Short mmCIF file of C-alpha atoms and ligand atoms in Angstrom, two decimals:
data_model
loop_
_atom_site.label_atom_id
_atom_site.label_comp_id
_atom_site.label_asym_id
_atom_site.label_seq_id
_atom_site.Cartn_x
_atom_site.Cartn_y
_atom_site.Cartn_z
CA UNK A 706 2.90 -17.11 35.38
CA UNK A 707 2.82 -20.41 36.09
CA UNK A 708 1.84 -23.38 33.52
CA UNK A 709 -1.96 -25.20 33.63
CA UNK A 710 -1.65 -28.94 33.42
CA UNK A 711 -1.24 -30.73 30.46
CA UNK A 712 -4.95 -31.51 30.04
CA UNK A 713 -4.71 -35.39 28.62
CA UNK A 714 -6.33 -36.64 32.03
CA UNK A 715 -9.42 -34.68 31.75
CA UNK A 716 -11.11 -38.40 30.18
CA UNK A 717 -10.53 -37.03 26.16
CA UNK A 718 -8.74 -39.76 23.99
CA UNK A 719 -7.02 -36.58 22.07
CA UNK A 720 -3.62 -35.70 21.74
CA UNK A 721 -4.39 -32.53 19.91
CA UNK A 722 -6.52 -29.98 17.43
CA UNK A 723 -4.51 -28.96 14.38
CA UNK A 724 -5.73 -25.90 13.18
CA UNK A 725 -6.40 -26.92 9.82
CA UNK A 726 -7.48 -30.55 9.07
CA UNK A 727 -6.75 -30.51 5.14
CA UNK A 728 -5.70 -34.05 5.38
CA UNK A 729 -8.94 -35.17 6.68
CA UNK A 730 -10.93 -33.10 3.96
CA UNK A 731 -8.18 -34.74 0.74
CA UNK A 732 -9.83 -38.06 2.28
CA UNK A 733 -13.11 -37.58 2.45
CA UNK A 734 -12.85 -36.71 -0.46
CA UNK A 735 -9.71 -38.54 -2.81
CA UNK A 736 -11.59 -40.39 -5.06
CA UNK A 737 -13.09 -37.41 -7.06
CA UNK A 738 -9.96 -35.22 -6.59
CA UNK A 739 -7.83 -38.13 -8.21
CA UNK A 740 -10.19 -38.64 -10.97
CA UNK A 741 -10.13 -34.50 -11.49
CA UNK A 742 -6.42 -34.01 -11.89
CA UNK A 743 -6.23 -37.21 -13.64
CA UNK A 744 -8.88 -36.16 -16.17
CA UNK A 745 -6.58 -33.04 -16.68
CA UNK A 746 -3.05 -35.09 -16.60
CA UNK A 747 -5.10 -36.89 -19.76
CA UNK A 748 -5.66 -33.56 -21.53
CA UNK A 749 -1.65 -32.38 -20.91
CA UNK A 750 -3.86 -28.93 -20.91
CA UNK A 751 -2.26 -27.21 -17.68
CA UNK A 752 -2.50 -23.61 -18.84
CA UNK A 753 -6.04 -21.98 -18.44
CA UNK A 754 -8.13 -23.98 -20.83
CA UNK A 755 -11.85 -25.87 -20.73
CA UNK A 756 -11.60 -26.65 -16.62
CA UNK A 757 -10.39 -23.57 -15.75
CA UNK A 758 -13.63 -22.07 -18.15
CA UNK A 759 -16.15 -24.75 -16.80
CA UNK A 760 -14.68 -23.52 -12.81
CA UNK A 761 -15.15 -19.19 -13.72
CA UNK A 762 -18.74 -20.30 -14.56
CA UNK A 763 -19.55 -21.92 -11.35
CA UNK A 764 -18.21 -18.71 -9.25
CA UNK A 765 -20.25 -16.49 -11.59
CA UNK A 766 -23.26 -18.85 -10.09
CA UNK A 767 -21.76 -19.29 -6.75
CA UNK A 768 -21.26 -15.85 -5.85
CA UNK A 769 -24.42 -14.49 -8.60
CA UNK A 770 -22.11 -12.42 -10.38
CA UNK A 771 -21.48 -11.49 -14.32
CA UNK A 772 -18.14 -12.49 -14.84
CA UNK A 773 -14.99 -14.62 -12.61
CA UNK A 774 -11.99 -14.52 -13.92
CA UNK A 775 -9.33 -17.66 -12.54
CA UNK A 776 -5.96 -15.37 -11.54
CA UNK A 777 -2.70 -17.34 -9.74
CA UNK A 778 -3.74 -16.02 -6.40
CA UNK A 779 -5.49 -13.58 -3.91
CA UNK A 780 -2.64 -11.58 -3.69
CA UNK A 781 -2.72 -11.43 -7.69
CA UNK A 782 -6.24 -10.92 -7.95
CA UNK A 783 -5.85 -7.62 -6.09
CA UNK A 784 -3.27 -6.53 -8.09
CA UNK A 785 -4.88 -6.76 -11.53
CA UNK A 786 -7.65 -5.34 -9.71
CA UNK A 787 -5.93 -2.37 -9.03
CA UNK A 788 -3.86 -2.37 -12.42
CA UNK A 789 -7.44 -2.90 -14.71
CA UNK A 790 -8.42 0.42 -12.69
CA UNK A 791 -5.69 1.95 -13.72
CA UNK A 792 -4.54 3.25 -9.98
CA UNK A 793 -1.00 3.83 -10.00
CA UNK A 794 1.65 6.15 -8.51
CA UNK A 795 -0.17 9.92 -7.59
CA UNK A 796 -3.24 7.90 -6.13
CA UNK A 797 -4.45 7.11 -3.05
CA UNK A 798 -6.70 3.77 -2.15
CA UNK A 799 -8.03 3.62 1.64
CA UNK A 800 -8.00 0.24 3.21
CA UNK A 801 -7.72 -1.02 6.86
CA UNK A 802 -4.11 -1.80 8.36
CA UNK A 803 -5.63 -4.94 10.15
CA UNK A 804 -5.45 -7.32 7.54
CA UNK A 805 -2.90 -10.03 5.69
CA UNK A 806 -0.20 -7.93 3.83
CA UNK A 807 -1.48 -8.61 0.21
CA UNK A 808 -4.16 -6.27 1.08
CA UNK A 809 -1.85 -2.58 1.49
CA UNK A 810 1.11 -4.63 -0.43
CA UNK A 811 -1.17 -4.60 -3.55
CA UNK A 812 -1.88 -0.76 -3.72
CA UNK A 813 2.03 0.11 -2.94
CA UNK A 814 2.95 -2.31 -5.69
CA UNK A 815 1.05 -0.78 -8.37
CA UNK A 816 2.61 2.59 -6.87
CA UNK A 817 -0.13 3.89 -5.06
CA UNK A 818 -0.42 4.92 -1.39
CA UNK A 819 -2.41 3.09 1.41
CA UNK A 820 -4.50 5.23 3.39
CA UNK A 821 -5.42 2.53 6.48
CA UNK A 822 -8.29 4.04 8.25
CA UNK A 823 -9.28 2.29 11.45
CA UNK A 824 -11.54 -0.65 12.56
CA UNK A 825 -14.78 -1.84 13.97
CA UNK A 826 -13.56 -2.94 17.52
CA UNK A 827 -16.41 -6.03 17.06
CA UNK A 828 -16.10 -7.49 13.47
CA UNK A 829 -12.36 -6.01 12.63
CA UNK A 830 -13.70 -5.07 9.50
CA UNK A 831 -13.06 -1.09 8.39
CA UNK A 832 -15.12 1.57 9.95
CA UNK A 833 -16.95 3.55 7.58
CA UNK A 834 -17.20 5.97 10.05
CA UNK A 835 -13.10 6.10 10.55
CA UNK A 836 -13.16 6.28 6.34
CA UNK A 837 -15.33 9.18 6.14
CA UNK A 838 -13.28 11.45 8.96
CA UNK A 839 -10.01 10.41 7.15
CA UNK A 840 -11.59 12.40 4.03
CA UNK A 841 -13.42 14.87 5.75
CA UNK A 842 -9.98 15.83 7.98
CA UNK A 843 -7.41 15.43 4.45
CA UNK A 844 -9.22 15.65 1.66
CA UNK A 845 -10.75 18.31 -0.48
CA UNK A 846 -12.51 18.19 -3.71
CA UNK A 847 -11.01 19.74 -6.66
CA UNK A 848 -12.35 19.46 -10.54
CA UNK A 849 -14.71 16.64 -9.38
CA UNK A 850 -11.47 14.77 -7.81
CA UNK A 851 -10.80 13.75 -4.09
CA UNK A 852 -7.35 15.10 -3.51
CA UNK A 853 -5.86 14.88 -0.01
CA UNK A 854 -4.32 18.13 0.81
CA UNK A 855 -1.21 17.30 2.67
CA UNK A 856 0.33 14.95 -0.71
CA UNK A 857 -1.82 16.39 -3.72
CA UNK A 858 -2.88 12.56 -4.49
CA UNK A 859 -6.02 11.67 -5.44
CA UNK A 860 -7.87 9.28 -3.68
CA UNK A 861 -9.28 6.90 -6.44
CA UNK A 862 -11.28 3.97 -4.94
CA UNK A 863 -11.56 2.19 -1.25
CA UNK A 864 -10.56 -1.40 -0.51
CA UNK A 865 -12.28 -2.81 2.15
CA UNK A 866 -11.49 -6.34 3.52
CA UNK A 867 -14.14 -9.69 4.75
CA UNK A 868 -12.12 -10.62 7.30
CA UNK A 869 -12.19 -13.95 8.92
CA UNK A 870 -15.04 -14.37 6.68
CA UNK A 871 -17.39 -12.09 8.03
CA UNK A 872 -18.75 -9.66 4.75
CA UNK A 873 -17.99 -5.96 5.79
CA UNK A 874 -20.15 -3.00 6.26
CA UNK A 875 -20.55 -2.88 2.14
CA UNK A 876 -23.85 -0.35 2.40
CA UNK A 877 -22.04 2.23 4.06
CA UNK A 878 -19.00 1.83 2.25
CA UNK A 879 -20.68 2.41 -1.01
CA UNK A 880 -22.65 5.22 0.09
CA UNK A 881 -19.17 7.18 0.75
CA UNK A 882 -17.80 5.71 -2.66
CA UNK A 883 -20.32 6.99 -4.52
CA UNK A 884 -20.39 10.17 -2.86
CA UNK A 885 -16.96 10.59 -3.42
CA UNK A 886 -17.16 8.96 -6.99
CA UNK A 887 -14.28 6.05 -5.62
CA UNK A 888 -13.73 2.91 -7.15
CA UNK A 889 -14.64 -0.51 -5.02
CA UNK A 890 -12.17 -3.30 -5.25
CA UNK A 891 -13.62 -5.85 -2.20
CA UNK A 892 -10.59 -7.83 -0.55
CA UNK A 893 -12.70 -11.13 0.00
CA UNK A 894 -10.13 -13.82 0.11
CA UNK A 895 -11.31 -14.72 3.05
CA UNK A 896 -14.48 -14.35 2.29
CA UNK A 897 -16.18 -17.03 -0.52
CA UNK A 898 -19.92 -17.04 -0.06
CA UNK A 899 -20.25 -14.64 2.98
CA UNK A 900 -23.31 -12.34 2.96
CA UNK A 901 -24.20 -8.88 3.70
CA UNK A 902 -26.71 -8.28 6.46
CA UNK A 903 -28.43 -7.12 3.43
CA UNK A 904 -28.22 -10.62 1.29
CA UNK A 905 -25.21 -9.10 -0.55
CA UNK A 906 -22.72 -11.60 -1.38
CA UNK A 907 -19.05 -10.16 -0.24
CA UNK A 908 -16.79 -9.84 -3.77
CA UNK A 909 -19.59 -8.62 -5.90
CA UNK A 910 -20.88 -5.20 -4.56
CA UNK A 911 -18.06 -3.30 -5.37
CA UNK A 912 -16.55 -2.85 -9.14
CA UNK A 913 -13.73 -5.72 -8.48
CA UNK A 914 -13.91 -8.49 -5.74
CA UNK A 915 -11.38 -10.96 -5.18
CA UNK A 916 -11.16 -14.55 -4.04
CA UNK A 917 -7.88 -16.65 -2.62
CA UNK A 918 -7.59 -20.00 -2.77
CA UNK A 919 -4.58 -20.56 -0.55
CA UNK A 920 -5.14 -23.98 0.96
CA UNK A 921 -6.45 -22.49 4.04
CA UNK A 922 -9.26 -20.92 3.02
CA UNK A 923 -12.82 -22.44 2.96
CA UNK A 924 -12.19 -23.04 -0.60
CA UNK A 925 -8.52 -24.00 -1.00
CA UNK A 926 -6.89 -25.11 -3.53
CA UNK A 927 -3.63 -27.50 -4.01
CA UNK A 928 -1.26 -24.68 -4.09
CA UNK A 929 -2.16 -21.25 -4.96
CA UNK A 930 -4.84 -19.62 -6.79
CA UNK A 931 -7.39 -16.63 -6.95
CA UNK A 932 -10.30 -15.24 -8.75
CA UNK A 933 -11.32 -11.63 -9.77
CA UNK A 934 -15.31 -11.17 -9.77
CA UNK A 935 -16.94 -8.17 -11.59
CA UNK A 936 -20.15 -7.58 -12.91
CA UNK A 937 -18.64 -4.95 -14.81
CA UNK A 938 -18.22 -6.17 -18.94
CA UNK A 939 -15.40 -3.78 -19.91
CA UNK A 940 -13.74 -4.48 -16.81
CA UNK A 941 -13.69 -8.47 -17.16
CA UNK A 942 -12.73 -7.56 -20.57
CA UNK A 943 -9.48 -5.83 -19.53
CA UNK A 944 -8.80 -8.31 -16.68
CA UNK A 945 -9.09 -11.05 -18.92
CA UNK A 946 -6.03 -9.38 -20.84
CA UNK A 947 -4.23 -7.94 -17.96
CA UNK A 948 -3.78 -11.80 -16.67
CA UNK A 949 -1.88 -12.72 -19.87
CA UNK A 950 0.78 -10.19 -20.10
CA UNK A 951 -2.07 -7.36 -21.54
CA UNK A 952 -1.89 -9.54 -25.20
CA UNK A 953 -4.44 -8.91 -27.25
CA UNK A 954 -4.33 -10.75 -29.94
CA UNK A 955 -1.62 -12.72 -28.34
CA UNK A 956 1.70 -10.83 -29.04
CA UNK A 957 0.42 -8.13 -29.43
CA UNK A 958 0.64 -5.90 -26.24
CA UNK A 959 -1.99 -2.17 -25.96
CA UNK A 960 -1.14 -1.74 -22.29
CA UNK A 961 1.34 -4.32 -19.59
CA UNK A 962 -0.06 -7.10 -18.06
CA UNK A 963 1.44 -10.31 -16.20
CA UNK A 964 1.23 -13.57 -16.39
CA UNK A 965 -1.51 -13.64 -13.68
CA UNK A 966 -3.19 -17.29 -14.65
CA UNK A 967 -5.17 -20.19 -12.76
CA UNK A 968 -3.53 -23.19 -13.57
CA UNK A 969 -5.80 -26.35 -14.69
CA UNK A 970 -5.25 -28.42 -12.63
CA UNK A 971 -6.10 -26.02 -9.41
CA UNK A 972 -9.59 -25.64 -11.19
CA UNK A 973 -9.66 -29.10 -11.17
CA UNK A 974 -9.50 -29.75 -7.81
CA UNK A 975 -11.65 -26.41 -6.68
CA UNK A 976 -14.17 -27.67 -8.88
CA UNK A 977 -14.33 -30.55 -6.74
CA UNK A 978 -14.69 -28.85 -3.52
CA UNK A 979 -17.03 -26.04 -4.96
CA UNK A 980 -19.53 -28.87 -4.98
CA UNK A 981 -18.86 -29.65 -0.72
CA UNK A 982 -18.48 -26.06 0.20
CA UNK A 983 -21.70 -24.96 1.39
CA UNK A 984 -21.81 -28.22 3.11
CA UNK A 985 -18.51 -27.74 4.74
CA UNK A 986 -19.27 -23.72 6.26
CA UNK A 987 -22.36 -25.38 7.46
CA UNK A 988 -19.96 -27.26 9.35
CA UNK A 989 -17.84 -24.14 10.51
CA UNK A 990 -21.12 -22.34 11.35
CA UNK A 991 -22.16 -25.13 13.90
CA UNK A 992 -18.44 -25.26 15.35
CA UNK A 993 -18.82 -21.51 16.21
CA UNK A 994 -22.10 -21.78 17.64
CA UNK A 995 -20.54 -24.65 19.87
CA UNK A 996 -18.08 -22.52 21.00
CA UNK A 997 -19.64 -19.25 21.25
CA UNK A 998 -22.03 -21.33 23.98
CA UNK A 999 -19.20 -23.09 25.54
CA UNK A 1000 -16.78 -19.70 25.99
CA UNK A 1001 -19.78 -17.40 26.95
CA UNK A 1002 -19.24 -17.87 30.49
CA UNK A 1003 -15.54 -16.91 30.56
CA UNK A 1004 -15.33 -12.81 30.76
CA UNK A 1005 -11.93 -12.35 29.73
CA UNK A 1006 -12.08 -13.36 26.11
CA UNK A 1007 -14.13 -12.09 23.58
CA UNK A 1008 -15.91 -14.75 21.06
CA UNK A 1009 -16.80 -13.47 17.50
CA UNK A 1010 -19.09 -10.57 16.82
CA UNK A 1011 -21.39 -11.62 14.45
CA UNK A 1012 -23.28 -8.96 12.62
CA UNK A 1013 -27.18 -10.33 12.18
CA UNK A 1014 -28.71 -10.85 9.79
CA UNK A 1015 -25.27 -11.57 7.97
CA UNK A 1016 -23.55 -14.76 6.41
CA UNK A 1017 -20.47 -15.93 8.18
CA UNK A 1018 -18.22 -18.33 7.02
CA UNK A 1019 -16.30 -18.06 9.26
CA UNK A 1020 -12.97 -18.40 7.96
CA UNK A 1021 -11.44 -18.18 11.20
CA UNK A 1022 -12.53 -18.08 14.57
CA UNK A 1023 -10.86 -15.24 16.42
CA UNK A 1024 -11.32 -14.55 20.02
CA UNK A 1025 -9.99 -11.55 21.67
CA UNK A 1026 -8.78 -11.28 25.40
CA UNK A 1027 -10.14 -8.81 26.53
CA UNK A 1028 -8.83 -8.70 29.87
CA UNK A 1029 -5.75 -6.94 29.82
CA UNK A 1030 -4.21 -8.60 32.42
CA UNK A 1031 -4.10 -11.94 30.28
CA UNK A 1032 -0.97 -12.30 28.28
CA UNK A 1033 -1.80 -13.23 24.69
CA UNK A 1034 1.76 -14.96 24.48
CA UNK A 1035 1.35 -16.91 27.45
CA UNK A 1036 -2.45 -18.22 25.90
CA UNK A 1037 -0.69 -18.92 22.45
CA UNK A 1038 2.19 -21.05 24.08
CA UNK A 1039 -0.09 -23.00 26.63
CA UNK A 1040 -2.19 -23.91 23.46
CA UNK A 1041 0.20 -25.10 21.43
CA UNK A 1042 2.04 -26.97 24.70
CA UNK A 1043 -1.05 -28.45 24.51
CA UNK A 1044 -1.00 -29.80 20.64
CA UNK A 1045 -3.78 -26.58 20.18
CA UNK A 1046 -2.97 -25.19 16.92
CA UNK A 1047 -3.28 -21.28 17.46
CA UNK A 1048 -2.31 -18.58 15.50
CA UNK A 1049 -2.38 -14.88 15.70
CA UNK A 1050 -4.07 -13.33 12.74
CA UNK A 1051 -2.54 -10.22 12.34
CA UNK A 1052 0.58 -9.19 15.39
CA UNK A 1053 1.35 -6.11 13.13
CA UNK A 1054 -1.11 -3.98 11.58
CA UNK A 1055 -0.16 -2.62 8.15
CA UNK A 1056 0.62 1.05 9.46
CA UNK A 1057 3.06 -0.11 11.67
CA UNK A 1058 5.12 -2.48 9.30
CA UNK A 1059 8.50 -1.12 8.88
CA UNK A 1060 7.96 -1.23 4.94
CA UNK A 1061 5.57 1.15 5.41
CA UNK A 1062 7.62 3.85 7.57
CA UNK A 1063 7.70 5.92 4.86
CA UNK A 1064 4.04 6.84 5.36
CA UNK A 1065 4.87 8.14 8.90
CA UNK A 1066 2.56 6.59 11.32
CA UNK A 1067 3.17 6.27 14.87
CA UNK A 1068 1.91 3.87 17.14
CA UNK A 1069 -1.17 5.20 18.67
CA UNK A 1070 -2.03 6.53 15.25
CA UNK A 1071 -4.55 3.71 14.33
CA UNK A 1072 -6.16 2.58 17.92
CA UNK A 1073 -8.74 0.04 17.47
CA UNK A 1074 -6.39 -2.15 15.20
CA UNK A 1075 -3.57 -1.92 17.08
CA UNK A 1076 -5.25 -3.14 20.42
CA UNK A 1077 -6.93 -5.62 18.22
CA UNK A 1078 -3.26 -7.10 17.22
CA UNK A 1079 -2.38 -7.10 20.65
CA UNK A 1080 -5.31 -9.55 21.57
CA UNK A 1081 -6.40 -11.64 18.86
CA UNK A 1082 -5.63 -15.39 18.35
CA UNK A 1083 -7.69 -17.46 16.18
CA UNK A 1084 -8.31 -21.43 17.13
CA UNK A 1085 -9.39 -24.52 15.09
CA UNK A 1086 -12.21 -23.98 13.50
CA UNK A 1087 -12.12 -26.29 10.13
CA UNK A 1088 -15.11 -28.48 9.80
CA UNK A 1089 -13.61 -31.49 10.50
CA UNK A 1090 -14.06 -31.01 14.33
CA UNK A 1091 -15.52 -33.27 16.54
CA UNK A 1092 -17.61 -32.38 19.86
CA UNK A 1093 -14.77 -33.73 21.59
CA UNK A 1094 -12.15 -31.78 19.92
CA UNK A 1095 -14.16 -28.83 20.66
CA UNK A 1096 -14.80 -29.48 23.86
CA UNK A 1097 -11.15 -29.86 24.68
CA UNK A 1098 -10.18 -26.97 22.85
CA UNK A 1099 -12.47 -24.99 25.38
CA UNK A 1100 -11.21 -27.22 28.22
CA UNK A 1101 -8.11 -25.99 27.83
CA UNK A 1102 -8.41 -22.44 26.91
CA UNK A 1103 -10.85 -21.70 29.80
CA UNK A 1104 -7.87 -23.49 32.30
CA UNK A 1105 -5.27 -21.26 30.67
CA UNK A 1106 -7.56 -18.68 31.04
CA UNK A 1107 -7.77 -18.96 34.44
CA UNK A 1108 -4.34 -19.57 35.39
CA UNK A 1109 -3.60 -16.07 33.87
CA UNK A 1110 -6.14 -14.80 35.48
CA UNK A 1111 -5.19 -15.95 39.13
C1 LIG Z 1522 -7.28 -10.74 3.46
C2 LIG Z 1522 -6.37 -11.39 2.48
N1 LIG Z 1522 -6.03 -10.73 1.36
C3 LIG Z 1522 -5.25 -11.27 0.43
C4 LIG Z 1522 -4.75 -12.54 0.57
C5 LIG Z 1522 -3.80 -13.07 -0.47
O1 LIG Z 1522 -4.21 -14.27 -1.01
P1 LIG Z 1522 -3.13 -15.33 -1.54
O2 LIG Z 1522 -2.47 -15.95 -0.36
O3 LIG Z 1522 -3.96 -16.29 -2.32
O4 LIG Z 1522 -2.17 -14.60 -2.40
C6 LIG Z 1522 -5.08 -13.29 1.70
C7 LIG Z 1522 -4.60 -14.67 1.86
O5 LIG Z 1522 -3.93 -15.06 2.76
C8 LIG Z 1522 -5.90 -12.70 2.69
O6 LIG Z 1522 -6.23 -13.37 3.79
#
């Protein structure tokens, strides 16, 4: 396959389209940051603490939900999730395989087994319908408890992912979870402020949800942080202790915790940006739109399914090519030949990761997710873009396109 043109005489001024733009967004920006961790540097109060307080308040009215609790990260947050639900080794928790590890890591970690069920082929997100033959095919009820007959574990609760920033197909999964009697614990760490089709907000229709703020995502933080949401009293409760160690009164320990806390001076600064987020996925919404019109012409991608009615933040904006004749390599390289910043979000699903061989799949077992690893890339999308930026972007994808094509 031969190489497109480097496209710097098509009349743009740009050199390239980082995929993120945090610099941009410290600037805009910097003088209310630098006041915020100063403000904290003044206090010398870095562990939990009045900010980190004032910040779990503003998620409980951000996201319209009882009680946030500040954890050290996503990955975290789903762990105490699963640990304050007491799932552990003997249990079973069904999630999708096409996601970032953290999401099956979580469940092995507190010694439970994935179940990864497969995909919608549109939004990514896990197919009720895949969740509800995986039970129907493995699982029987005994004494009031899902057990799946091939292991004797017990399924205890589904985890269901908002990936890319688009909220999930929450009705249906909580119709099966309360059929089943299953626990809820909603992987949105992509996810802050997405909506169901219904007006849900993703992280707070289950019994758990959980937020990352990894710098990349629409609220990032500087370094890495997380937040459990639960409307759920006795839950926060037990959350609340499971992040420090399970001490309560300190040094004194009922159950085992970690030290699973949001530093201050990372609620500092996401207290900052809570304030320009809605302003900022504004921004991401419009960039889509752009580039859903600009890319609708080209057959051999797909652009983002967007479920209506719903809330997208988009987190990412993943395209799929479709054609199978493109090479997904040969796009990513040409991109970022091209100063494009590209990446492929995910190139393995879970099922197939070689920590996970003990489970047995095959490829082939889980088909919609892997062909959806096989295609996806995701491309700027930050809300720092300009027209220009955008329309290069689609300059040179649709040339790369091509090429492949011919
Ligand atoms: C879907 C998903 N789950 C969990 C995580 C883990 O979050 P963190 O990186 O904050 O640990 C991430 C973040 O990358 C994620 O995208």
């Amino acid at each position: 396959m031969k190489n497109p043109a480097r496209m710097k005489n098509k009349g743009y001024s740009i050199e390239g389209v980082p995929l993120l733009d945090l610099k941009s967004q410290y600037r805009s920006i910097k003088s209310e940051i630098d006041q915020a961790i100063a403000e904290v540097c003044e206090s010398q109060h870095f562990i939990m603490g009045p900010v980190v307080q004032r910040f779990e308040k503003q998620i409980e009215n951000y996201c319209g939900c009882k009680n946030a609790i500040g954890v050290s990260s996503g990955s975290d947050a789903l762990l105490i999730a699963l640990m304050a639900l007491e799932i552990t080794a003997g249990h079973e928790v069904i999630t999708t395989p096409f996601t970032f590890f953290a999401t099956g890591g979580a469940i092995a970690r507190v010694g439970a087994t994935p179940a990864f069920c497969d995909i919608d082929p549109d939004t990514y997100n896990l197919d009720p319908k895949s969740v509800e033959n995986y039970i129907e095919k493995n699982c029987d009820i005994k004494d009031g408890k899902l057990i799946n007959r091939h292991t004797g574990n017990e399924v205890k609760a589904i985890m269901p992912v908002h990936l890319f920033g688009q909220a999930t197909h929450m009705e249906e999964i909580m119709r099966i979870a309360a059929k089943f009697d299953l626990h809820v614990v909603e992987d949105a760490a992509q996810a802050i402020g997405a909506k169901t089709k219904e007006g849900k907000t993703a992280g707070t229709i289950g019994d758990i949800g959980c937020y990352s703020f990894f710098p990349s995502k629409n609220l990032g933080a500087f370094g890495d942080g997380g937040m459990v949401v639960t409307n759920n009293d006795e839950l926060a409760e037990r959350l609340r202790i499971l992040r420090v160690h399970g001490g309560k009164p300190k040094y004194y320990h009922a159950f085992i915790g970690g030290n699973f806390r949001l530093d201050a001076l990372q609620a500092a600064v996401l207290e900052v940006k809570l304030k320009h987020l809605d302003e900022w996925t504004k921004a991401r919404q419009k960039n889509a739109q752009k580039y859903n019109e600009l890319l609708s012409s080209i057959k051999t991608i797909k652009t983002p399914t967007e479920i209506s009615g719903t809330h997208h933040i988009y987190n990412q904006y993943t395209i799929a090519a479709v054609d199978h004749s493109l090479d997904r390599n040969h796009i990513r390289e040409q991109l970022t030949e091209n100063n494009i910043g590209v990446e492929v979000y995910y190139p393995v699903p879970l099922h197939l990761q070689e920590c996970f061989n003990y489970l047995g799949h095959a490829r082939g077992d889980i088909p919609v997710a892997e062909r959806a690893a096989k295609d996806v890339f995701s491309i700027p999308i930050h809300p720092e873009l300009s027209d220009d930026e955008i329309g290069y972007v689609v300059d040179v994808l649709s040339t790369i396109v091509e090429v492949s094509d011919s």
